[in-house]
Tab-separated table of C-alpha atoms in Angstrom:
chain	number	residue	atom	x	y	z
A	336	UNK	CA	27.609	-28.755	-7.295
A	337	UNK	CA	26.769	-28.115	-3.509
A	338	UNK	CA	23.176	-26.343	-3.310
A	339	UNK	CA	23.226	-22.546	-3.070
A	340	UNK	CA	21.499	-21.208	0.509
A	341	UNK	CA	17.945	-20.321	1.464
A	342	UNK	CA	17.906	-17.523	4.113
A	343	UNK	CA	14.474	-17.441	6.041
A	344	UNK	CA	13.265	-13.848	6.466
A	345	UNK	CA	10.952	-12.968	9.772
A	346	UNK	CA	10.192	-9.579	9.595
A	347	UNK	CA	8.897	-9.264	12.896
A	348	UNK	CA	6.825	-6.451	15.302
A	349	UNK	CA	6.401	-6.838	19.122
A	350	UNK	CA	6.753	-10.727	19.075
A	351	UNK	CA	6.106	-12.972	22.046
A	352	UNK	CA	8.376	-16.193	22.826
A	353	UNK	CA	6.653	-18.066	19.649
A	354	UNK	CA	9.365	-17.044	17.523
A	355	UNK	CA	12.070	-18.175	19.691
A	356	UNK	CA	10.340	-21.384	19.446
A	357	UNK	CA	10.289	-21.335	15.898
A	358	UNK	CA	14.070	-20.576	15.202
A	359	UNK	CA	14.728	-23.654	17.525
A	360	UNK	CA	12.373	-25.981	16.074
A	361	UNK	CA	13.906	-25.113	12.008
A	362	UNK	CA	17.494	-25.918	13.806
A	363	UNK	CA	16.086	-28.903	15.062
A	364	UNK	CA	14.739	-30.164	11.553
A	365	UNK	CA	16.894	-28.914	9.251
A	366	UNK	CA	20.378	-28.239	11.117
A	367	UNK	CA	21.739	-24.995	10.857
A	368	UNK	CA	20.225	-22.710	8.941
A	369	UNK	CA	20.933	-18.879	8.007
A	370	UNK	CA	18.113	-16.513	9.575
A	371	UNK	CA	17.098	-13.553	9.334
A	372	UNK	CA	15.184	-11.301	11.539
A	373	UNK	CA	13.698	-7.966	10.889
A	374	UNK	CA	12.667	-6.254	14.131
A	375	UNK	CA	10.395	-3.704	12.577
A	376	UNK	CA	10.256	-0.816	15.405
A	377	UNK	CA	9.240	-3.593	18.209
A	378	UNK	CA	9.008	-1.997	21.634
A	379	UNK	CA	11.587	-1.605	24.493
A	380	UNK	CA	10.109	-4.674	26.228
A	381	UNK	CA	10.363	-6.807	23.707
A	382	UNK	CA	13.811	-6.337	22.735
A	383	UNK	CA	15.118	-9.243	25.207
A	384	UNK	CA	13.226	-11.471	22.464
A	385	UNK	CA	15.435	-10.090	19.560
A	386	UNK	CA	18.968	-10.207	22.247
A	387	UNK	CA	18.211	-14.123	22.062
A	388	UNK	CA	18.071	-14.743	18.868
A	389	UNK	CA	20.809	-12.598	18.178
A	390	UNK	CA	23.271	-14.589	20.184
A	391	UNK	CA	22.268	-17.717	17.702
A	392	UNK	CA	24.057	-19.191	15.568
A	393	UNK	CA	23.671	-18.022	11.591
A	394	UNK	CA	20.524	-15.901	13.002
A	395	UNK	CA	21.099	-12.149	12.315
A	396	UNK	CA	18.938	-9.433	13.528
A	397	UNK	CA	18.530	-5.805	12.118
A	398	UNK	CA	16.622	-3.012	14.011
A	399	UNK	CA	14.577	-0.514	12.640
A	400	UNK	CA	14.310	2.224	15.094
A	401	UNK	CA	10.337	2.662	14.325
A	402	UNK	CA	7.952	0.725	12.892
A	403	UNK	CA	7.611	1.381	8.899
A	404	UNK	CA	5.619	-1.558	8.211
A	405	UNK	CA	6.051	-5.043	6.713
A	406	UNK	CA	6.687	-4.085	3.406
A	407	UNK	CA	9.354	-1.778	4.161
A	408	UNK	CA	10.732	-4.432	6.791
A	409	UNK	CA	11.035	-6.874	3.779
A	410	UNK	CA	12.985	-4.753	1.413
A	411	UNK	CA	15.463	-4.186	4.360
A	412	UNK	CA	16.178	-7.866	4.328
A	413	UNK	CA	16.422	-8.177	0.770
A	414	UNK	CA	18.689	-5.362	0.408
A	415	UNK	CA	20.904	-6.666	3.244
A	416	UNK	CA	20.939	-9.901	1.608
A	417	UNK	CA	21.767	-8.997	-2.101
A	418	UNK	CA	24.600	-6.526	-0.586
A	419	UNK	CA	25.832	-9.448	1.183
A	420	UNK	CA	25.478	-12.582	-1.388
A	421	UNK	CA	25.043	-10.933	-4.581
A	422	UNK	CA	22.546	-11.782	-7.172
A	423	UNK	CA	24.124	-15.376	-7.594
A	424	UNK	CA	25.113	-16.414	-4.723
A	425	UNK	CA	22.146	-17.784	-3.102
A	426	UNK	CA	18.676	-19.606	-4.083
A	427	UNK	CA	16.481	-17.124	-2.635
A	428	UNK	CA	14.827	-15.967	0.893
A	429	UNK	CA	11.739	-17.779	2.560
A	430	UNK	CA	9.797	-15.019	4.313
A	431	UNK	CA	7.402	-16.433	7.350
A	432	UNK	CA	5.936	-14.715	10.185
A	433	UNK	CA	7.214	-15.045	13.511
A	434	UNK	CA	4.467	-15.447	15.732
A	435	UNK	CA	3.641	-19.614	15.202
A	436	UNK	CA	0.936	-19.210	12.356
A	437	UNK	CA	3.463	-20.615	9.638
A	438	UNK	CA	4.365	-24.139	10.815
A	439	UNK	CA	8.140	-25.259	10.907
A	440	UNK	CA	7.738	-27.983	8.535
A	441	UNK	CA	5.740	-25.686	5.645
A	442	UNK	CA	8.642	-23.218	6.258
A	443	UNK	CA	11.457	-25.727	5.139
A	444	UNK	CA	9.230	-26.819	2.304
A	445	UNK	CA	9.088	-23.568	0.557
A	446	UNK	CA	12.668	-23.794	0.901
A	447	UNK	CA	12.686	-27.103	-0.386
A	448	UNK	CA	10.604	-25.317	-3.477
A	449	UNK	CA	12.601	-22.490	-3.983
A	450	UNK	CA	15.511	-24.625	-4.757
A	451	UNK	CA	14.184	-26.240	-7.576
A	452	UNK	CA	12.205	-23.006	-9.264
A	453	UNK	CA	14.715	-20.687	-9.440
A	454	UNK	CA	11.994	-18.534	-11.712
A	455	UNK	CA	9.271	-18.583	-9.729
A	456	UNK	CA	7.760	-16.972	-6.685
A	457	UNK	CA	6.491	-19.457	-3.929
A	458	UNK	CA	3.766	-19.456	-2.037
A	459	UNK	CA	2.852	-21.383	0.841
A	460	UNK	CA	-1.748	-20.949	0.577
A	461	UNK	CA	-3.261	-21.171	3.677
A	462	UNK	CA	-6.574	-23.318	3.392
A	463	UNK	CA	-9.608	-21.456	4.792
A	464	UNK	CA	-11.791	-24.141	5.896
A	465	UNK	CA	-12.317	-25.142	9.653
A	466	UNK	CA	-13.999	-23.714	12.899
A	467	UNK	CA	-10.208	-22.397	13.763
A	468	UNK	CA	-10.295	-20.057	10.990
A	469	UNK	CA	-11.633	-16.173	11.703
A	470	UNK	CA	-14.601	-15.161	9.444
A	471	UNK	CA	-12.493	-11.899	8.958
A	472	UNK	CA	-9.258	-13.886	7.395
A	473	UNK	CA	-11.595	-16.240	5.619
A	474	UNK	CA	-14.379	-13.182	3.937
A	475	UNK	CA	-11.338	-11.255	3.157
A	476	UNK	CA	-9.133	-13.984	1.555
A	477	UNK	CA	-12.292	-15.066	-0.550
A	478	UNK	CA	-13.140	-11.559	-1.878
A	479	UNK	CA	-9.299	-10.680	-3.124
A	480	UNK	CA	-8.904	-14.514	-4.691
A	481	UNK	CA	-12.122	-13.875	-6.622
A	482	UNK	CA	-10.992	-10.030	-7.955
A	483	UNK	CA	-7.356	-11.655	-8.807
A	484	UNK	CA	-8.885	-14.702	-10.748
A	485	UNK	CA	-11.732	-12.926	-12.170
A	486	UNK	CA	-10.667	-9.583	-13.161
A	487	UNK	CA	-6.751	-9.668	-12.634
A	488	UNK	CA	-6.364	-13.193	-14.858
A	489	UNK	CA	-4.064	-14.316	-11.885
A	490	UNK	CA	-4.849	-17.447	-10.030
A	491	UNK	CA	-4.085	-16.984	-7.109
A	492	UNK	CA	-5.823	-18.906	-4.025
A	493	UNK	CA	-3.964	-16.996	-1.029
A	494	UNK	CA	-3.690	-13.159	-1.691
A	495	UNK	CA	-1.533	-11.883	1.352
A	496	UNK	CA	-0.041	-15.032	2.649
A	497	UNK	CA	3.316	-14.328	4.397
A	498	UNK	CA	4.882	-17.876	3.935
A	499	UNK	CA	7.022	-16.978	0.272
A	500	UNK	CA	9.977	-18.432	-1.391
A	501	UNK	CA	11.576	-15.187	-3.066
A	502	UNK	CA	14.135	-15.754	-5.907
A	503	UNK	CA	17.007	-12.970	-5.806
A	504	UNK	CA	16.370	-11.721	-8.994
A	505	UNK	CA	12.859	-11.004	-8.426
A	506	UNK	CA	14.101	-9.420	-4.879
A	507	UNK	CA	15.997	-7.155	-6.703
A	508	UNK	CA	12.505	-6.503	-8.871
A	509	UNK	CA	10.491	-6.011	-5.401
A	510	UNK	CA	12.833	-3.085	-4.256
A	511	UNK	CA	11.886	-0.901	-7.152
A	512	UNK	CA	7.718	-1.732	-6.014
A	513	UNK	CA	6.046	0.973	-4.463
A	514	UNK	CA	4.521	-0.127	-0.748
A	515	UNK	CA	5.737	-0.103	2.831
A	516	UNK	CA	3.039	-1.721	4.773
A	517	UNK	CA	0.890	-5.447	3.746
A	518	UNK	CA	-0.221	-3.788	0.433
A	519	UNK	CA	3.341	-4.641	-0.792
A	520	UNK	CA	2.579	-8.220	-0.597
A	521	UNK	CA	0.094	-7.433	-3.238
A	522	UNK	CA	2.167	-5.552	-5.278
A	523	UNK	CA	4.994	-8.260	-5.356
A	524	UNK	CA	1.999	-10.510	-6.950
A	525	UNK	CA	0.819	-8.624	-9.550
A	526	UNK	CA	4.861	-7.073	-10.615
A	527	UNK	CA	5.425	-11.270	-11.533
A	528	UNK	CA	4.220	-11.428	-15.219
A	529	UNK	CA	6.031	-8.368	-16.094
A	530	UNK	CA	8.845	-9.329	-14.946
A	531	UNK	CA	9.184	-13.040	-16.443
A	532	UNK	CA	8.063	-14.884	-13.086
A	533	UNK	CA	5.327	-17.510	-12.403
A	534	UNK	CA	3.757	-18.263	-9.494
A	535	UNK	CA	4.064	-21.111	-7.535
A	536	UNK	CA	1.293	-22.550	-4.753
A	537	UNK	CA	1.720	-25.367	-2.135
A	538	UNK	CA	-1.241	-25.946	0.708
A	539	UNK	CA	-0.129	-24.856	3.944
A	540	UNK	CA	-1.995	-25.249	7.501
A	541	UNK	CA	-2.060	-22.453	9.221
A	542	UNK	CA	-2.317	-22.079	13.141
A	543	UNK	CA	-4.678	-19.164	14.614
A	544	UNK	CA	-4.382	-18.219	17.926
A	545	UNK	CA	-7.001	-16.319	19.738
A	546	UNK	CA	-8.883	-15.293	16.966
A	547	UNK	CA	-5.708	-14.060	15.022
A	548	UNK	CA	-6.036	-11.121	17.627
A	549	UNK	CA	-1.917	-10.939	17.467
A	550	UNK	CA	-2.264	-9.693	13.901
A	551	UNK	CA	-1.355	-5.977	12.796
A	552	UNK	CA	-3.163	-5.735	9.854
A	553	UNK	CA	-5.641	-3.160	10.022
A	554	UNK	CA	-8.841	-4.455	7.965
A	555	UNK	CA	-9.727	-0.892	6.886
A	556	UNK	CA	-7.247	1.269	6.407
A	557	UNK	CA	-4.678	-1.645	4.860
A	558	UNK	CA	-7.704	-3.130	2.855
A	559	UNK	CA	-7.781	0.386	1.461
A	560	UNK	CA	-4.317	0.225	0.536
A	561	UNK	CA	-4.411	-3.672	-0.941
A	562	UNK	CA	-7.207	-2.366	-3.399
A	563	UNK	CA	-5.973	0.872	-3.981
A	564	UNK	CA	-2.820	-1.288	-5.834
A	565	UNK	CA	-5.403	-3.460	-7.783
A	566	UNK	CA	-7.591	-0.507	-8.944
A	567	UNK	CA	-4.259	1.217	-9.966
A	568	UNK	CA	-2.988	-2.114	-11.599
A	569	UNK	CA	-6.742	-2.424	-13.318
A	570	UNK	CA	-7.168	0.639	-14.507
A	571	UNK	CA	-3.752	2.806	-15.094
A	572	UNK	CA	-3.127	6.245	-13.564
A	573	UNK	CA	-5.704	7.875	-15.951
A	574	UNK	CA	-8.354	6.262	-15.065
A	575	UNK	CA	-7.661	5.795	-11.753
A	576	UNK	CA	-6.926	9.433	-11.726
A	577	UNK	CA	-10.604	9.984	-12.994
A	578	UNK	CA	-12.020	8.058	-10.431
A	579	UNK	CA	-9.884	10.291	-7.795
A	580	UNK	CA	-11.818	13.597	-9.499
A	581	UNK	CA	-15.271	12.235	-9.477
A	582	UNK	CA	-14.985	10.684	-5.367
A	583	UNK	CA	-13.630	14.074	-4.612
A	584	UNK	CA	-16.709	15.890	-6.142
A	585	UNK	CA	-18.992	13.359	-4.366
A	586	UNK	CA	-17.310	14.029	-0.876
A	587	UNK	CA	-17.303	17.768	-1.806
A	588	UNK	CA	-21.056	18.042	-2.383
A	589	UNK	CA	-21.853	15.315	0.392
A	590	UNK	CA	-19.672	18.113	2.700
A	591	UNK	CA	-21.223	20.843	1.280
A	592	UNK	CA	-25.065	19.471	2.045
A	593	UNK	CA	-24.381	18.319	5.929
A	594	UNK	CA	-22.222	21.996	6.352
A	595	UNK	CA	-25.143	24.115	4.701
A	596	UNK	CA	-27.743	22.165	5.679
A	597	UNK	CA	-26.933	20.510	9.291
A	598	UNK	CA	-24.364	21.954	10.572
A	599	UNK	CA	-24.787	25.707	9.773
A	600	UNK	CA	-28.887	25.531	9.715
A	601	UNK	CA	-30.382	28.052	11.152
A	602	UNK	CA	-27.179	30.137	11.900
A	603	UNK	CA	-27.740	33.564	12.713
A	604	UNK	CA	-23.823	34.776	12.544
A	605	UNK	CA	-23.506	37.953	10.112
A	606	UNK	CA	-20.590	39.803	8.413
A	607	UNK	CA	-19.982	42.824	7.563
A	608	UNK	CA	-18.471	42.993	3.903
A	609	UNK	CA	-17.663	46.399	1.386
A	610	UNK	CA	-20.096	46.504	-1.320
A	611	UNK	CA	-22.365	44.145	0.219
A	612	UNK	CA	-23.049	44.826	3.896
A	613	UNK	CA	-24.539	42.847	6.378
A	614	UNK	CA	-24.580	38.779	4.733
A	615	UNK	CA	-24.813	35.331	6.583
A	616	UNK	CA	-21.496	33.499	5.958
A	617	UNK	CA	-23.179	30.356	5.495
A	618	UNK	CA	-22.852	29.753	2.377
A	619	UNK	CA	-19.627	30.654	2.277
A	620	UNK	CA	-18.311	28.420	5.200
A	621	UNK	CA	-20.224	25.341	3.785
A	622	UNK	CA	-18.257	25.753	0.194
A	623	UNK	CA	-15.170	26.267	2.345
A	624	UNK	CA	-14.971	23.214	4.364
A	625	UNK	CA	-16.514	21.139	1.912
A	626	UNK	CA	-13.465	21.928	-0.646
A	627	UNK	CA	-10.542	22.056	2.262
A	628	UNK	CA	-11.845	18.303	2.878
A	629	UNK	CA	-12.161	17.620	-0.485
A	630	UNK	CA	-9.386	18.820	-1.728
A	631	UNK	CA	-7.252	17.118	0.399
A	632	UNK	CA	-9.311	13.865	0.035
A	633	UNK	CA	-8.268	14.184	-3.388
A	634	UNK	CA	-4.317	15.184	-2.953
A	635	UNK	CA	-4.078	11.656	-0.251
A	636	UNK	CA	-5.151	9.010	-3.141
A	637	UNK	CA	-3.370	11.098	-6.098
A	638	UNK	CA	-0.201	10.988	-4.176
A	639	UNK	CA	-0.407	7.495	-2.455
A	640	UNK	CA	-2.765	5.676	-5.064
A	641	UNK	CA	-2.998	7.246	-8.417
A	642	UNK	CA	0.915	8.326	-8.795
A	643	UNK	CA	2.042	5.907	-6.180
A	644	UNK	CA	5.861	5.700	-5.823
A	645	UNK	CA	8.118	3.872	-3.606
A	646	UNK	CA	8.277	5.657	-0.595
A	647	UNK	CA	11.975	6.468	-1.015
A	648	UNK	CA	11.326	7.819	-4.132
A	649	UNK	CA	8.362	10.247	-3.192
A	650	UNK	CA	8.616	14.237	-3.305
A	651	UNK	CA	8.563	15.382	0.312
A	652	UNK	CA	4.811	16.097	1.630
A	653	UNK	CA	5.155	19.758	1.874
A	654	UNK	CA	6.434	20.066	-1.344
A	655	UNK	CA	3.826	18.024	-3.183
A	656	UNK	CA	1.074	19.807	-0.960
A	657	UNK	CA	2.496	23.172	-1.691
A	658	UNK	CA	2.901	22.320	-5.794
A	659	UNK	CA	-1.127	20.588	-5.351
A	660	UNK	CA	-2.487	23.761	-4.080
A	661	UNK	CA	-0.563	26.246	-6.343
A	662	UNK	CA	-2.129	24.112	-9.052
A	663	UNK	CA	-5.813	24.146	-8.113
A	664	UNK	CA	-5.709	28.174	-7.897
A	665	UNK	CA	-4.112	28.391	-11.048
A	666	UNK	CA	-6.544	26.088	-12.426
A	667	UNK	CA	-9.558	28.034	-10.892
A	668	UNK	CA	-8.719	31.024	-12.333
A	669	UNK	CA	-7.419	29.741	-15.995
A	670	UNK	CA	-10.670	28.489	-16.059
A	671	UNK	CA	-12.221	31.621	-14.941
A	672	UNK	CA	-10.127	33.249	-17.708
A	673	UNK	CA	-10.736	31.263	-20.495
A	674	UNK	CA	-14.151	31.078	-20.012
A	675	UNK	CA	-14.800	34.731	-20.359
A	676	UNK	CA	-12.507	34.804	-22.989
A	677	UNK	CA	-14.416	31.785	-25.046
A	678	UNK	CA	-17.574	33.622	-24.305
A	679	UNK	CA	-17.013	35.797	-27.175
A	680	UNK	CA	-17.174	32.843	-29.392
A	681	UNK	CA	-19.701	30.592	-28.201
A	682	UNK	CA	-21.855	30.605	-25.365
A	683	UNK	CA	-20.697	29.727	-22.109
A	684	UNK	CA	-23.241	26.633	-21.322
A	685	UNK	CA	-21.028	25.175	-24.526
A	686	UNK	CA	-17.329	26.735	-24.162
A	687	UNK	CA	-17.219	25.710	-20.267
A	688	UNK	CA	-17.242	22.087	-20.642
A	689	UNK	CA	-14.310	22.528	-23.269
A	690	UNK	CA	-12.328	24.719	-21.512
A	691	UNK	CA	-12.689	22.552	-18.435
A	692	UNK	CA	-11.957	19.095	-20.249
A	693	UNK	CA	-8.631	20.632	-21.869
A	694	UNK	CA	-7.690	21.791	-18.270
A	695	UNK	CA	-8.588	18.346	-16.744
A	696	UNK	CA	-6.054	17.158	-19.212
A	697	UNK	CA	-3.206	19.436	-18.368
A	698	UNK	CA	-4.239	18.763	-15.051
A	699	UNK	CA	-3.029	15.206	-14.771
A	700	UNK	CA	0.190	16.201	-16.756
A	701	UNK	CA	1.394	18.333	-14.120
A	702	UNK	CA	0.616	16.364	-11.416
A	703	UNK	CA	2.113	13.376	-12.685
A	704	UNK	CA	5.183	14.908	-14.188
A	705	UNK	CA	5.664	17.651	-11.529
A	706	UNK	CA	3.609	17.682	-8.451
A	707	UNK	CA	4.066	13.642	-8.030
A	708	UNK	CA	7.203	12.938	-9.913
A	709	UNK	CA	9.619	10.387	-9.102
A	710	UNK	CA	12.378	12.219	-6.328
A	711	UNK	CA	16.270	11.573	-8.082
A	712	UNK	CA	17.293	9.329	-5.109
């Protein structure tokens, strides 16, 4: 029985002519091969690059219009490719990047790999020793291996490599996984025990160029979202839900202190209010800004961390933030409410704490099961 095809996946943002040179040199050492390339929102300029390889042989190109990131670029291909083989009617996809740091020859060996572990996801680990590699790529690498090994029980050496031999059946698993941008690398890694995979590793060399200075990972902001997955996957949407609570009431009371204290010191602004006359707005102003901040601190990781959904399956923005903020004031004054009404009972040092635990409570229910539900798509 003749082998069943690899397609080789390179999702691909403002390349240069490295990945020209890439598709040539596969062709040259395999024969023809059937490629994929995912131009992820690349500029006007660059579109010659993506002409090229379109006039290729068994290469295929599909455009997004703007850039949504590699994750999203990645279920693009493997939804084009299921639609177009069906579940059984390939091996799998080999995804690489297309700007040289994946060498030719570890590209067909995933391949190679894929073939023979149907039930398995493939990685090709870079090895982070040498001058060559940046202290960035290495310190990073190093710090997500140890969480995955040591607190995850996954041993994994290469965290957010982009050299991966992808079975169809576990592409079909990846398009339900939450994730547009490098953090759904992640999530593709930690969604394999669940779903009956293993994972596979074979040493690759990897080539930097210029300090990996080509890259579009951000280290903050998509470091944020890699270990906002893991918390999640750690802890559950409870707990991570609790965590949510307590850095918003740190951020509002770190607001609060460089408003009241810093910012507004020393202000000599008055208002003129019924019942109370002339007061400084200070204190007012400082609680203000210190819960608009907070507050929305706290809505930004609920919805994208704590009841994270693929993006095609989140409630729009407006009408999550509008459902969030109807909540909190109907919270505030429940708890107002109940808290005069439980002071007939007990005192209000003790009935407080109760009321405010129970409402905590219903809190997450609503936002989970209404304010951040899963959209019907």
């Amino acid at each position: 029985m003749p082998e069943k095809p690899v397609i080789y996946v390179l999702p691909s943002l403002d390349p240069d002519e490295r990945i020209l040179e890439l598709v040539g040199t596969l062709e040259r050492l395999s024969g023809p091969l059937e490629i994929l390339v995912i131009d992820d929102g690349s500029r006007a300029e660059k579109q010659y690059l993506f002409d090229e390889l379109a006039l290729k042989n068994g290469c295929t190109v599909i455009h997004h219009e703007k850039n949504k990131g590699k994750g999203a670029a990645l279920k693009t291909a493997f939804r084009y490719l299921l639609a177009r083989y069906g579940e059984n009617g390939f091996a799998g996809c080999v995804t690489a990047d297309g700007d040289g740091q994946h060498l030719p020859e570890d590209i067909l060996h995933i391949g190679a790999e894929l073939q023979t572990h149907p039930q398995d996801l493939i990685l090709g680990s870079r090895v982070f020793t040498g001058d060559d590699v940046p202290w960035k790529s290495r310190f990073g690498n190093h710090l997500t291996s140890f969480m995955f090994r040591k607190v995850l029980r996954l041993n994994v050496t290469d965290t957010q490599t982009g050299l991966r031999g992808i079975p169809p059946g576990f592409m079909k698993v990846c398009l339900s996984l939450p994730g547009d941008r490098f953090e759904f690398e992640t999530e593709m890694l930690l969604a394999t025990k669940k779903a009956g995979y293993g994972i596979l590793e074979f040493p690759i060399r990897t080539v930097y160029f210029d300090e990996n200075s080509g890259t579009h990972f951000h280290p903050v902001k998509d470091a944020c979202r890699i270990y906002g997955v893991i918390f999640h996957y750690l802890l559950g949407e409870f707990f991570t839900f609790v965590l949510s609570s307590l850095s918003a009431a740190l951020l509002d009371y770190l607001l609060f202190c460089l408003v009241y204290y810093v910012c507004l010191a020393g202000s000599t602004i008055t208002w003129t209010l019924p019942y109370f006359g002339e007061c400084n707005p200070r204190l007012f102003l400082s609680v203000l800004s210190a819960r608009v901040c907070s507050s929305f601190w706290n809505f930004s990781v609920n919805r994208y961390v704590v009841f994270r959904k693929a993006k095609q399956e989140r409630q729009p923005l407006g009408k999550s933030l509008a459902g969030y903020y109807l909540l909190c004031v109907l919270i505030f004054v429940a708890s107002w409410l109940l808290t005069a009404w439980s002071s007939h009972f007990v005192p209000v040092a003790y009935g407080k704490p109760v009321v405010d635990t129970v409402l905590f409570l219903l809190c997450f229910a609503v936002q989970k099961f209404v304010v951040f539900r899963r959209k019907q798509c």
